[in-house]
PDB file of C-alpha atoms in Angstrom:
ATOM      1  CA  UNK A   1      20.371 -16.223 147.965  1.00 70.00           C
ATOM      2  CA  UNK A   2      21.750 -14.421 151.009  1.00 77.00           C
ATOM      3  CA  UNK A   3      21.180 -10.725 150.271  1.00 89.00           C
ATOM      4  CA  UNK A   4      24.167  -9.594 152.186  1.00 95.00           C
ATOM      5  CA  UNK A   5      27.459 -11.595 153.506  1.00 97.00           C
ATOM      6  CA  UNK A   6      29.201  -9.692 156.387  1.00 98.00           C
ATOM      7  CA  UNK A   7      32.795 -10.936 156.680  1.00 98.00           C
ATOM      8  CA  UNK A   8      34.326 -10.197 160.410  1.00 98.00           C
ATOM      9  CA  UNK A   9      38.401 -10.646 159.348  1.00 96.00           C
ATOM     10  CA  UNK A  10      39.767  -9.387 162.538  1.00 90.00           C
ATOM     11  CA  UNK A  11      41.886  -7.474 163.990  1.00 95.00           C
ATOM     12  CA  UNK A  12      42.926 -10.380 166.418  1.00 93.00           C
ATOM     13  CA  UNK A  13      42.493  -9.345 170.283  1.00 92.00           C
ATOM     14  CA  UNK A  14      39.994  -6.990 169.567  1.00 94.00           C
ATOM     15  CA  UNK A  15      36.951  -8.524 171.325  1.00 93.00           C
ATOM     16  CA  UNK A  16      36.619 -11.292 168.524  1.00 95.00           C
ATOM     17  CA  UNK A  17      36.414 -14.747 170.691  1.00 93.00           C
ATOM     18  CA  UNK A  18      33.819 -12.563 172.488  1.00 94.00           C
ATOM     19  CA  UNK A  19      31.488 -11.804 169.662  1.00 96.00           C
ATOM     20  CA  UNK A  20      32.130 -15.058 167.927  1.00 97.00           C
ATOM     21  CA  UNK A  21      31.120 -16.738 171.146  1.00 95.00           C
ATOM     22  CA  UNK A  22      27.954 -14.265 171.278  1.00 96.00           C
ATOM     23  CA  UNK A  23      27.078 -15.104 167.942  1.00 97.00           C
ATOM     24  CA  UNK A  24      26.389 -18.882 168.390  1.00 97.00           C
ATOM     25  CA  UNK A  25      24.833 -18.830 171.678  1.00 96.00           C
ATOM     26  CA  UNK A  26      22.028 -16.564 170.028  1.00 97.00           C
ATOM     27  CA  UNK A  27      22.494 -18.533 166.646  1.00 97.00           C
ATOM     28  CA  UNK A  28      18.767 -19.130 166.449  1.00 97.00           C
ATOM     29  CA  UNK A  29      17.335 -15.989 167.727  1.00 97.00           C
ATOM     30  CA  UNK A  30      19.350 -14.131 165.095  1.00 98.00           C
ATOM     31  CA  UNK A  31      17.852 -16.447 162.581  1.00 97.00           C
ATOM     32  CA  UNK A  32      14.592 -15.290 163.468  1.00 97.00           C
ATOM     33  CA  UNK A  33      16.152 -11.515 163.099  1.00 96.00           C
ATOM     34  CA  UNK A  34      17.358 -12.238 159.722  1.00 96.00           C
ATOM     35  CA  UNK A  35      21.145 -12.984 160.484  1.00 97.00           C
ATOM     36  CA  UNK A  36      22.123 -16.470 159.261  1.00 97.00           C
ATOM     37  CA  UNK A  37      25.145 -17.694 161.462  1.00 98.00           C
ATOM     38  CA  UNK A  38      26.429 -20.569 158.930  1.00 97.00           C
ATOM     39  CA  UNK A  39      27.697 -23.715 160.529  1.00 96.00           C
ATOM     40  CA  UNK A  40      26.863 -25.781 163.680  1.00 95.00           C
ATOM     41  CA  UNK A  41      29.766 -24.192 165.489  1.00 95.00           C
ATOM     42  CA  UNK A  42      32.508 -21.494 164.806  1.00 96.00           C
ATOM     43  CA  UNK A  43      34.799 -24.484 164.602  1.00 94.00           C
ATOM     44  CA  UNK A  44      32.915 -25.475 161.244  1.00 95.00           C
ATOM     45  CA  UNK A  45      33.310 -21.895 160.423  1.00 96.00           C
ATOM     46  CA  UNK A  46      37.072 -21.775 161.108  1.00 95.00           C
ATOM     47  CA  UNK A  47      37.819 -25.115 158.976  1.00 94.00           C
ATOM     48  CA  UNK A  48      35.617 -23.592 156.002  1.00 94.00           C
ATOM     49  CA  UNK A  49      37.652 -20.563 155.755  1.00 95.00           C
ATOM     50  CA  UNK A  50      41.056 -23.068 156.106  1.00 92.00           C
ATOM     51  CA  UNK A  51      39.375 -24.878 153.475  1.00 92.00           C
ATOM     52  CA  UNK A  52      38.730 -21.789 151.179  1.00 91.00           C
ATOM     53  CA  UNK A  53      42.651 -20.507 151.925  1.00 89.00           C
ATOM     54  CA  UNK A  54      43.727 -23.834 150.487  1.00 85.00           C
ATOM     55  CA  UNK A  55      44.861 -25.791 153.376  1.00 83.00           C
ATOM     56  CA  UNK A  56      43.766 -28.973 152.106  1.00 76.00           C
ATOM     57  CA  UNK A  57      43.052 -31.842 154.491  1.00 76.00           C
ATOM     58  CA  UNK A  58      42.758 -31.757 158.311  1.00 77.00           C
ATOM     59  CA  UNK A  59      43.204 -34.854 160.415  1.00 76.00           C
ATOM     60  CA  UNK A  60      40.325 -33.959 162.501  1.00 72.00           C
ATOM     61  CA  UNK A  61      38.129 -32.259 160.133  1.00 78.00           C
ATOM     62  CA  UNK A  62      39.012 -33.984 156.636  1.00 82.00           C
ATOM     63  CA  UNK A  63      38.657 -32.353 153.362  1.00 83.00           C
ATOM     64  CA  UNK A  64      38.590 -28.505 154.418  1.00 87.00           C
ATOM     65  CA  UNK A  65      37.341 -27.659 151.071  1.00 86.00           C
ATOM     66  CA  UNK A  66      34.022 -29.375 151.401  1.00 91.00           C
ATOM     67  CA  UNK A  67      33.446 -27.260 154.813  1.00 92.00           C
ATOM     68  CA  UNK A  68      33.739 -24.046 152.609  1.00 94.00           C
ATOM     69  CA  UNK A  69      31.528 -25.425 149.939  1.00 93.00           C
ATOM     70  CA  UNK A  70      28.802 -26.545 152.630  1.00 94.00           C
ATOM     71  CA  UNK A  71      29.038 -23.149 154.086  1.00 95.00           C
ATOM     72  CA  UNK A  72      28.290 -21.097 151.191  1.00 95.00           C
ATOM     73  CA  UNK A  73      25.563 -23.468 150.049  1.00 95.00           C
ATOM     74  CA  UNK A  74      24.136 -22.807 153.284  1.00 96.00           C
ATOM     75  CA  UNK A  75      24.476 -19.003 152.630  1.00 95.00           C
ATOM     76  CA  UNK A  76      23.099 -19.403 148.974  1.00 93.00           C
ATOM     77  CA  UNK A  77      19.899 -20.994 150.496  1.00 94.00           C
ATOM     78  CA  UNK A  78      19.208 -17.729 152.992  1.00 95.00           C
ATOM     79  CA  UNK A  79      17.318 -14.950 152.078  1.00 93.00           C
ATOM     80  CA  UNK A  80      18.966 -12.208 154.479  1.00 94.00           C
ATOM     81  CA  UNK A  81      22.204 -11.375 156.029  1.00 97.00           C
ATOM     82  CA  UNK A  82      24.772 -14.038 156.892  1.00 97.00           C
ATOM     83  CA  UNK A  83      28.185 -13.545 159.012  1.00 98.00           C
ATOM     84  CA  UNK A  84      31.013 -15.340 158.820  1.00 98.00           C
ATOM     85  CA  UNK A  85      33.800 -14.056 161.505  1.00 98.00           C
ATOM     86  CA  UNK A  86      37.217 -15.749 161.475  1.00 97.00           C
ATOM     87  CA  UNK A  87      40.425 -13.758 161.835  1.00 95.00           C
ATOM     88  CA  UNK A  88      42.613 -16.103 159.741  1.00 93.00           C
ATOM     89  CA  UNK A  89      41.114 -13.725 157.075  1.00 95.00           C
ATOM     90  CA  UNK A  90      42.727 -10.974 158.252  1.00 92.00           C
ATOM     91  CA  UNK A  91      46.472 -12.385 156.861  1.00 87.00           C
ATOM     92  CA  UNK A  92      45.920 -13.453 153.749  1.00 90.00           C
ATOM     93  CA  UNK A  93      47.205 -12.527 150.560  1.00 92.00           C
ATOM     94  CA  UNK A  94      45.685 -10.110 148.658  1.00 94.00           C
ATOM     95  CA  UNK A  95      44.955 -12.605 145.838  1.00 94.00           C
ATOM     96  CA  UNK A  96      43.527 -15.028 148.332  1.00 94.00           C
ATOM     97  CA  UNK A  97      41.144 -11.871 149.642  1.00 96.00           C
ATOM     98  CA  UNK A  98      39.792 -11.777 145.746  1.00 95.00           C
ATOM     99  CA  UNK A  99      39.294 -15.634 145.709  1.00 93.00           C
ATOM    100  CA  UNK A 100      37.256 -15.454 149.177  1.00 95.00           C
ATOM    101  CA  UNK A 101      34.819 -12.926 147.911  1.00 96.00           C
ATOM    102  CA  UNK A 102      34.714 -14.160 144.108  1.00 94.00           C
ATOM    103  CA  UNK A 103      33.928 -17.712 146.040  1.00 93.00           C
ATOM    104  CA  UNK A 104      30.578 -16.393 147.526  1.00 93.00           C
ATOM    105  CA  UNK A 105      27.077 -16.586 145.975  1.00 86.00           C
ATOM    106  CA  UNK A 106      26.981 -14.497 143.077  1.00 84.00           C
ATOM    107  CA  UNK A 107      24.889 -11.337 142.963  1.00 88.00           C
ATOM    108  CA  UNK A 108      25.208 -11.153 146.938  1.00 92.00           C
ATOM    109  CA  UNK A 109      26.465  -7.852 148.362  1.00 96.00           C
ATOM    110  CA  UNK A 110      29.407  -8.597 150.432  1.00 97.00           C
ATOM    111  CA  UNK A 111      30.687  -6.273 153.477  1.00 98.00           C
ATOM    112  CA  UNK A 112      33.636  -6.803 155.609  1.00 98.00           C
ATOM    113  CA  UNK A 113      33.982  -5.528 158.832  1.00 98.00           C
ATOM    114  CA  UNK A 114      36.748  -5.195 161.093  1.00 97.00           C
ATOM    115  CA  UNK A 115      37.077  -4.751 164.867  1.00 97.00           C
ATOM    116  CA  UNK A 116      40.003  -2.489 165.769  1.00 95.00           C
ATOM    117  CA  UNK A 117      41.487  -2.174 169.680  1.00 94.00           C
ATOM    118  CA  UNK A 118      43.721   0.836 170.697  1.00 92.00           C
ATOM    119  CA  UNK A 119      47.074  -0.190 169.804  1.00 92.00           C
ATOM    120  CA  UNK A 120      48.501  -0.289 173.538  1.00 91.00           C
ATOM    121  CA  UNK A 121      46.257  -2.491 174.668  1.00 91.00           C
ATOM    122  CA  UNK A 122      46.922  -4.529 171.058  1.00 93.00           C
ATOM    123  CA  UNK A 123      50.661  -4.817 171.785  1.00 93.00           C
ATOM    124  CA  UNK A 124      50.122  -6.367 175.126  1.00 92.00           C
ATOM    125  CA  UNK A 125      47.591  -8.688 174.443  1.00 91.00           C
ATOM    126  CA  UNK A 126      49.189 -10.120 171.040  1.00 93.00           C
ATOM    127  CA  UNK A 127      52.487 -10.696 173.284  1.00 94.00           C
ATOM    128  CA  UNK A 128      50.862 -12.882 175.581  1.00 93.00           C
ATOM    129  CA  UNK A 129      48.981 -14.359 173.075  1.00 93.00           C
ATOM    130  CA  UNK A 130      51.881 -15.145 171.288  1.00 95.00           C
ATOM    131  CA  UNK A 131      54.081 -16.538 174.287  1.00 96.00           C
ATOM    132  CA  UNK A 132      50.981 -18.697 175.217  1.00 95.00           C
ATOM    133  CA  UNK A 133      51.465 -20.280 171.341  1.00 94.00           C
ATOM    134  CA  UNK A 134      54.703 -21.233 171.995  1.00 96.00           C
ATOM    135  CA  UNK A 135      57.030 -18.144 171.784  1.00 96.00           C
ATOM    136  CA  UNK A 136      59.859 -17.187 173.998  1.00 96.00           C
ATOM    137  CA  UNK A 137      59.921 -13.539 173.543  1.00 96.00           C
ATOM    138  CA  UNK A 138      60.644 -11.204 176.282  1.00 94.00           C
ATOM    139  CA  UNK A 139      58.198  -7.821 176.521  1.00 92.00           C
ATOM    140  CA  UNK A 140      60.988  -5.932 175.855  1.00 91.00           C
ATOM    141  CA  UNK A 141      62.123  -7.733 172.849  1.00 93.00           C
ATOM    142  CA  UNK A 142      58.531  -7.788 171.218  1.00 93.00           C
ATOM    143  CA  UNK A 143      57.846  -4.238 171.920  1.00 91.00           C
ATOM    144  CA  UNK A 144      61.247  -3.012 170.249  1.00 92.00           C
ATOM    145  CA  UNK A 145      60.789  -5.058 167.114  1.00 93.00           C
ATOM    146  CA  UNK A 146      57.080  -3.873 166.849  1.00 93.00           C
ATOM    147  CA  UNK A 147      58.137  -0.311 167.137  1.00 93.00           C
ATOM    148  CA  UNK A 148      61.007  -0.793 164.346  1.00 91.00           C
ATOM    149  CA  UNK A 149      58.671  -2.815 161.867  1.00 88.00           C
ATOM    150  CA  UNK A 150      55.862   0.207 162.421  1.00 85.00           C
ATOM    151  CA  UNK A 151      55.981   1.439 158.638  1.00 77.00           C
ATOM    152  CA  UNK A 152      55.223  -1.943 157.381  1.00 65.00           C
ATOM    153  CA  UNK A 153      58.435  -2.237 155.737  1.00 59.00           C
ATOM    154  CA  UNK A 154      61.213  -5.063 156.363  1.00 60.00           C
ATOM    155  CA  UNK A 155      64.843  -4.541 157.128  1.00 58.00           C
ATOM    156  CA  UNK A 156      67.904  -6.269 158.663  1.00 55.00           C
ATOM    157  CA  UNK A 157      66.537  -4.794 162.165  1.00 58.00           C
ATOM    158  CA  UNK A 158      63.191  -5.983 162.349  1.00 64.00           C
ATOM    159  CA  UNK A 159      62.589  -9.910 162.952  1.00 87.00           C
ATOM    160  CA  UNK A 160      59.742 -12.127 163.411  1.00 90.00           C
ATOM    161  CA  UNK A 161      58.161 -10.315 166.289  1.00 92.00           C
ATOM    162  CA  UNK A 162      57.258  -7.119 164.337  1.00 91.00           C
ATOM    163  CA  UNK A 163      55.943  -9.522 160.989  1.00 89.00           C
ATOM    164  CA  UNK A 164      53.687 -11.220 163.614  1.00 89.00           C
ATOM    165  CA  UNK A 165      52.357  -8.663 165.028  1.00 92.00           C
ATOM    166  CA  UNK A 166      51.763  -6.067 162.212  1.00 92.00           C
ATOM    167  CA  UNK A 167      50.463  -8.985 159.873  1.00 89.00           C
ATOM    168  CA  UNK A 168      47.112  -8.567 162.570  1.00 89.00           C
ATOM    169  CA  UNK A 169      47.516  -5.134 163.393  1.00 91.00           C
ATOM    170  CA  UNK A 170      47.838  -3.149 160.372  1.00 91.00           C
ATOM    171  CA  UNK A 171      44.243  -1.920 160.261  1.00 93.00           C
ATOM    172  CA  UNK A 172      45.307   0.711 156.952  1.00 92.00           C
ATOM    173  CA  UNK A 173      46.661  -2.281 154.985  1.00 92.00           C
ATOM    174  CA  UNK A 174      44.316  -4.803 155.891  1.00 95.00           C
ATOM    175  CA  UNK A 175      41.526  -2.020 154.971  1.00 96.00           C
ATOM    176  CA  UNK A 176      42.902  -1.280 151.516  1.00 95.00           C
ATOM    177  CA  UNK A 177      43.178  -5.127 150.974  1.00 96.00           C
ATOM    178  CA  UNK A 178      39.462  -5.675 151.388  1.00 97.00           C
ATOM    179  CA  UNK A 179      38.423  -2.506 149.845  1.00 97.00           C
ATOM    180  CA  UNK A 180      39.951  -3.883 146.645  1.00 97.00           C
ATOM    181  CA  UNK A 181      37.395  -6.333 145.650  1.00 96.00           C
ATOM    182  CA  UNK A 182      34.287  -4.935 147.534  1.00 97.00           C
ATOM    183  CA  UNK A 183      35.037  -1.443 147.261  1.00 97.00           C
ATOM    184  CA  UNK A 184      35.596   1.161 150.081  1.00 97.00           C
ATOM    185  CA  UNK A 185      31.792   2.190 150.867  1.00 97.00           C
ATOM    186  CA  UNK A 186      31.647  -1.776 151.609  1.00 98.00           C
ATOM    187  CA  UNK A 187      34.059  -1.726 154.604  1.00 98.00           C
ATOM    188  CA  UNK A 188      33.125  -0.811 157.985  1.00 98.00           C
ATOM    189  CA  UNK A 189      35.556  -0.270 160.883  1.00 97.00           C
ATOM    190  CA  UNK A 190      34.441  -0.985 164.430  1.00 97.00           C
ATOM    191  CA  UNK A 191      36.302   0.269 167.375  1.00 96.00           C
ATOM    192  CA  UNK A 192      36.357  -1.612 170.462  1.00 96.00           C
ATOM    193  CA  UNK A 193      35.734   0.757 173.694  1.00 95.00           C
ATOM    194  CA  UNK A 194      37.722   1.577 176.672  1.00 90.00           C
ATOM    195  CA  UNK A 195      38.113  -0.064 179.959  1.00 86.00           C
ATOM    196  CA  UNK A 196      35.782   0.630 181.819  1.00 89.00           C
ATOM    197  CA  UNK A 197      32.745   1.371 179.180  1.00 93.00           C
ATOM    198  CA  UNK A 198      29.723  -0.747 179.100  1.00 90.00           C
ATOM    199  CA  UNK A 199      29.738  -4.245 178.745  1.00 83.00           C
ATOM    200  CA  UNK A 200      27.419  -4.622 175.952  1.00 91.00           C
ATOM    201  CA  UNK A 201      28.676  -1.297 174.117  1.00 95.00           C
ATOM    202  CA  UNK A 202      31.038  -3.413 171.808  1.00 96.00           C
ATOM    203  CA  UNK A 203      27.854  -6.040 170.701  1.00 96.00           C
ATOM    204  CA  UNK A 204      25.579  -2.923 170.387  1.00 97.00           C
ATOM    205  CA  UNK A 205      27.976  -1.251 167.892  1.00 97.00           C
ATOM    206  CA  UNK A 206      29.059  -4.559 166.236  1.00 97.00           C
ATOM    207  CA  UNK A 207      25.118  -5.468 165.730  1.00 97.00           C
ATOM    208  CA  UNK A 208      24.960  -2.026 164.133  1.00 97.00           C
ATOM    209  CA  UNK A 209      27.452  -2.627 161.701  1.00 97.00           C
ATOM    210  CA  UNK A 210      25.894  -6.114 160.849  1.00 97.00           C
ATOM    211  CA  UNK A 211      22.216  -4.918 160.621  1.00 96.00           C
ATOM    212  CA  UNK A 212      20.417  -6.751 163.609  1.00 96.00           C
ATOM    213  CA  UNK A 213      18.715  -5.821 166.712  1.00 95.00           C
ATOM    214  CA  UNK A 214      20.838  -6.662 169.528  1.00 95.00           C
ATOM    215  CA  UNK A 215      17.798  -6.466 172.346  1.00 93.00           C
ATOM    216  CA  UNK A 216      17.768  -9.943 174.535  1.00 95.00           C
ATOM    217  CA  UNK A 217      20.834 -11.096 172.762  1.00 95.00           C
ATOM    218  CA  UNK A 218      22.789 -12.145 175.546  1.00 91.00           C
ATOM    219  CA  UNK A 219      26.407 -11.674 175.302  1.00 86.00           C
ATOM    220  CA  UNK A 220      28.588 -14.325 175.956  1.00 81.00           C
ATOM    221  CA  UNK A 221      30.319 -14.758 179.428  1.00 71.00           C
ATOM    222  CA  UNK A 222      32.976 -16.800 178.575  1.00 64.00           C
ATOM    223  CA  UNK A 223      36.024 -14.990 177.930  1.00 62.00           C
ATOM    224  CA  UNK A 224      39.880 -15.603 176.217  1.00 68.00           C
ATOM    225  CA  UNK A 225      41.205 -15.746 179.386  1.00 70.00           C
ATOM    226  CA  UNK A 226      44.499 -13.658 179.728  1.00 81.00           C
ATOM    227  CA  UNK A 227      46.633 -14.093 182.487  1.00 89.00           C
ATOM    228  CA  UNK A 228      48.838 -11.948 184.976  1.00 91.00           C
ATOM    229  CA  UNK A 229      52.152 -10.388 184.575  1.00 90.00           C
ATOM    230  CA  UNK A 230      53.890 -13.407 186.310  1.00 93.00           C
ATOM    231  CA  UNK A 231      52.263 -16.038 184.994  1.00 95.00           C
ATOM    232  CA  UNK A 232      53.145 -14.890 181.251  1.00 95.00           C
ATOM    233  CA  UNK A 233      56.807 -15.299 182.230  1.00 95.00           C
ATOM    234  CA  UNK A 234      56.046 -18.556 183.553  1.00 96.00           C
ATOM    235  CA  UNK A 235      54.507 -20.202 180.605  1.00 97.00           C
ATOM    236  CA  UNK A 236      57.705 -18.131 178.538  1.00 97.00           C
ATOM    237  CA  UNK A 237      60.063 -20.086 180.407  1.00 97.00           C
ATOM    238  CA  UNK A 238      58.136 -23.400 180.111  1.00 97.00           C
ATOM    239  CA  UNK A 239      58.539 -23.013 176.215  1.00 97.00           C
ATOM    240  CA  UNK A 240      62.825 -22.098 176.796  1.00 97.00           C
ATOM    241  CA  UNK A 241      62.737 -25.178 178.441  1.00 97.00           C
ATOM    242  CA  UNK A 242      61.037 -27.160 176.680  1.00 96.00           C
ATOM    243  CA  UNK A 243      62.737 -26.017 173.481  1.00 96.00           C
ATOM    244  CA  UNK A 244      65.924 -26.887 174.779  1.00 97.00           C
ATOM    245  CA  UNK A 245      64.929 -30.183 174.994  1.00 97.00           C
ATOM    246  CA  UNK A 246      64.171 -30.878 171.944  1.00 97.00           C
ATOM    247  CA  UNK A 247      60.251 -30.400 172.671  1.00 97.00           C
ATOM    248  CA  UNK A 248      59.294 -27.364 170.126  1.00 95.00           C
ATOM    249  CA  UNK A 249      55.813 -25.817 169.506  1.00 95.00           C
ATOM    250  CA  UNK A 250      53.165 -27.274 168.796  1.00 92.00           C
ATOM    251  CA  UNK A 251      54.463 -30.318 170.949  1.00 95.00           C
ATOM    252  CA  UNK A 252      52.187 -30.064 174.411  1.00 94.00           C
ATOM    253  CA  UNK A 253      50.032 -27.088 172.903  1.00 93.00           C
ATOM    254  CA  UNK A 254      46.670 -28.687 174.942  1.00 93.00           C
ATOM    255  CA  UNK A 255      48.905 -29.155 178.092  1.00 94.00           C
ATOM    256  CA  UNK A 256      50.703 -25.831 177.680  1.00 94.00           C
ATOM    257  CA  UNK A 257      47.907 -23.405 176.327  1.00 93.00           C
ATOM    258  CA  UNK A 258      44.425 -24.909 177.581  1.00 91.00           C
ATOM    259  CA  UNK A 259      45.298 -26.339 180.690  1.00 94.00           C
ATOM    260  CA  UNK A 260      48.576 -24.197 182.132  1.00 95.00           C
ATOM    261  CA  UNK A 261      47.699 -20.718 180.657  1.00 94.00           C
ATOM    262  CA  UNK A 262      43.587 -21.040 179.959  1.00 91.00           C
ATOM    263  CA  UNK A 263      42.698 -22.812 183.373  1.00 92.00           C
ATOM    264  CA  UNK A 264      45.301 -23.106 186.376  1.00 95.00           C
ATOM    265  CA  UNK A 265      47.312 -19.564 185.660  1.00 94.00           C
ATOM    266  CA  UNK A 266      44.232 -17.541 184.243  1.00 91.00           C
ATOM    267  CA  UNK A 267      42.478 -18.503 187.675  1.00 91.00           C
ATOM    268  CA  UNK A 268      45.502 -16.434 189.309  1.00 92.00           C
ATOM    269  CA  UNK A 269      45.268 -13.372 187.378  1.00 88.00           C
ATOM    270  CA  UNK A 270      43.238 -11.442 190.100  1.00 88.00           C
ATOM    271  CA  UNK A 271      46.428 -12.434 192.677  1.00 91.00           C
ATOM    272  CA  UNK A 272      49.079 -11.014 190.110  1.00 89.00           C
ATOM    273  CA  UNK A 273      50.485  -7.551 188.730  1.00 84.00           C
ATOM    274  CA  UNK A 274      48.348  -6.696 185.550  1.00 79.00           C
ATOM    275  CA  UNK A 275      50.507  -6.275 182.463  1.00 77.00           C
ATOM    276  CA  UNK A 276      50.210  -2.644 181.446  1.00 71.00           C
ATOM    277  CA  UNK A 277      52.646  -0.038 180.308  1.00 70.00           C
ATOM    278  CA  UNK A 278      52.559   3.691 180.071  1.00 80.00           C
ATOM    279  CA  UNK A 279      51.876   4.655 176.357  1.00 86.00           C
ATOM    280  CA  UNK A 280      55.506   5.064 174.188  1.00 89.00           C
ATOM    281  CA  UNK A 281      55.643   8.388 172.344  1.00 92.00           C
ATOM    282  CA  UNK A 282      55.785   6.050 169.045  1.00 93.00           C
ATOM    283  CA  UNK A 283      52.434   4.377 170.027  1.00 93.00           C
ATOM    284  CA  UNK A 284      50.869   7.859 170.172  1.00 93.00           C
ATOM    285  CA  UNK A 285      52.041   9.334 167.487  1.00 94.00           C
ATOM    286  CA  UNK A 286      51.584   6.237 165.240  1.00 92.00           C
ATOM    287  CA  UNK A 287      47.794   6.087 166.596  1.00 92.00           C
ATOM    288  CA  UNK A 288      47.240   9.795 165.052  1.00 92.00           C
ATOM    289  CA  UNK A 289      48.346   8.435 161.968  1.00 91.00           C
ATOM    290  CA  UNK A 290      46.262   5.921 161.632  1.00 88.00           C
ATOM    291  CA  UNK A 291      43.424   7.704 162.697  1.00 88.00           C
ATOM    292  CA  UNK A 292      43.805  10.479 159.858  1.00 88.00           C
TER     293      UNK A 292
END
């Protein structure tokens, strides 16, 4: 039986893709150091989490619940630490959180790990990600809606953009939600280093929280490709045109996101202005409140 199961639940756009790719690129080395990364690929973990969250069947993966069952069996047979890293766990209800924890091998110590990036960069990164996932919100609309919804309460003025952002980024709420079944002493927040920091600093912090020696662990060279300011606007307008012609998301998902955005436009990033903004007063105030 695994002595510890570490659930890395997000937040989104906080280096999660880099860490997940690094875990699987070093799966054998980590196993030799007592850390199990269950599943053949990260997609297996995603399918397993979708299964425990009650998503039923998938055209590609079939019965999703069986993926979670097999992953729990794999962890149950492991004598050390096991790591599950899927951001879908960040946006589940408290009832589902409890169900996830209770489905793990009985007697196993469960720890929850959240990676957190500064709010200003998260705003930009998540806006870009929503556009790549078929949304048509302008930056001004997205930022204004996020500001209106920052206290976690819905009103006639807040919209879907705010709900989408804060469901993934309301760190205090995420900590409290996961602390309820595992205890606050079993929740760790790992901060993402600022721009210009050593490339392996995030991996070192993550390794310390999970409990493995990062020596000789190769950080993934792949990244969740971002695009420049002009290219985001291209994708946003493509989404508007497709919506207007009766082809809403996820129609053309592979062509829009993986081919156009991730391959064609991401390659132009160095030629375009970067997406950035001065830190708004409300972001600075909210961040101080969050830290306290």
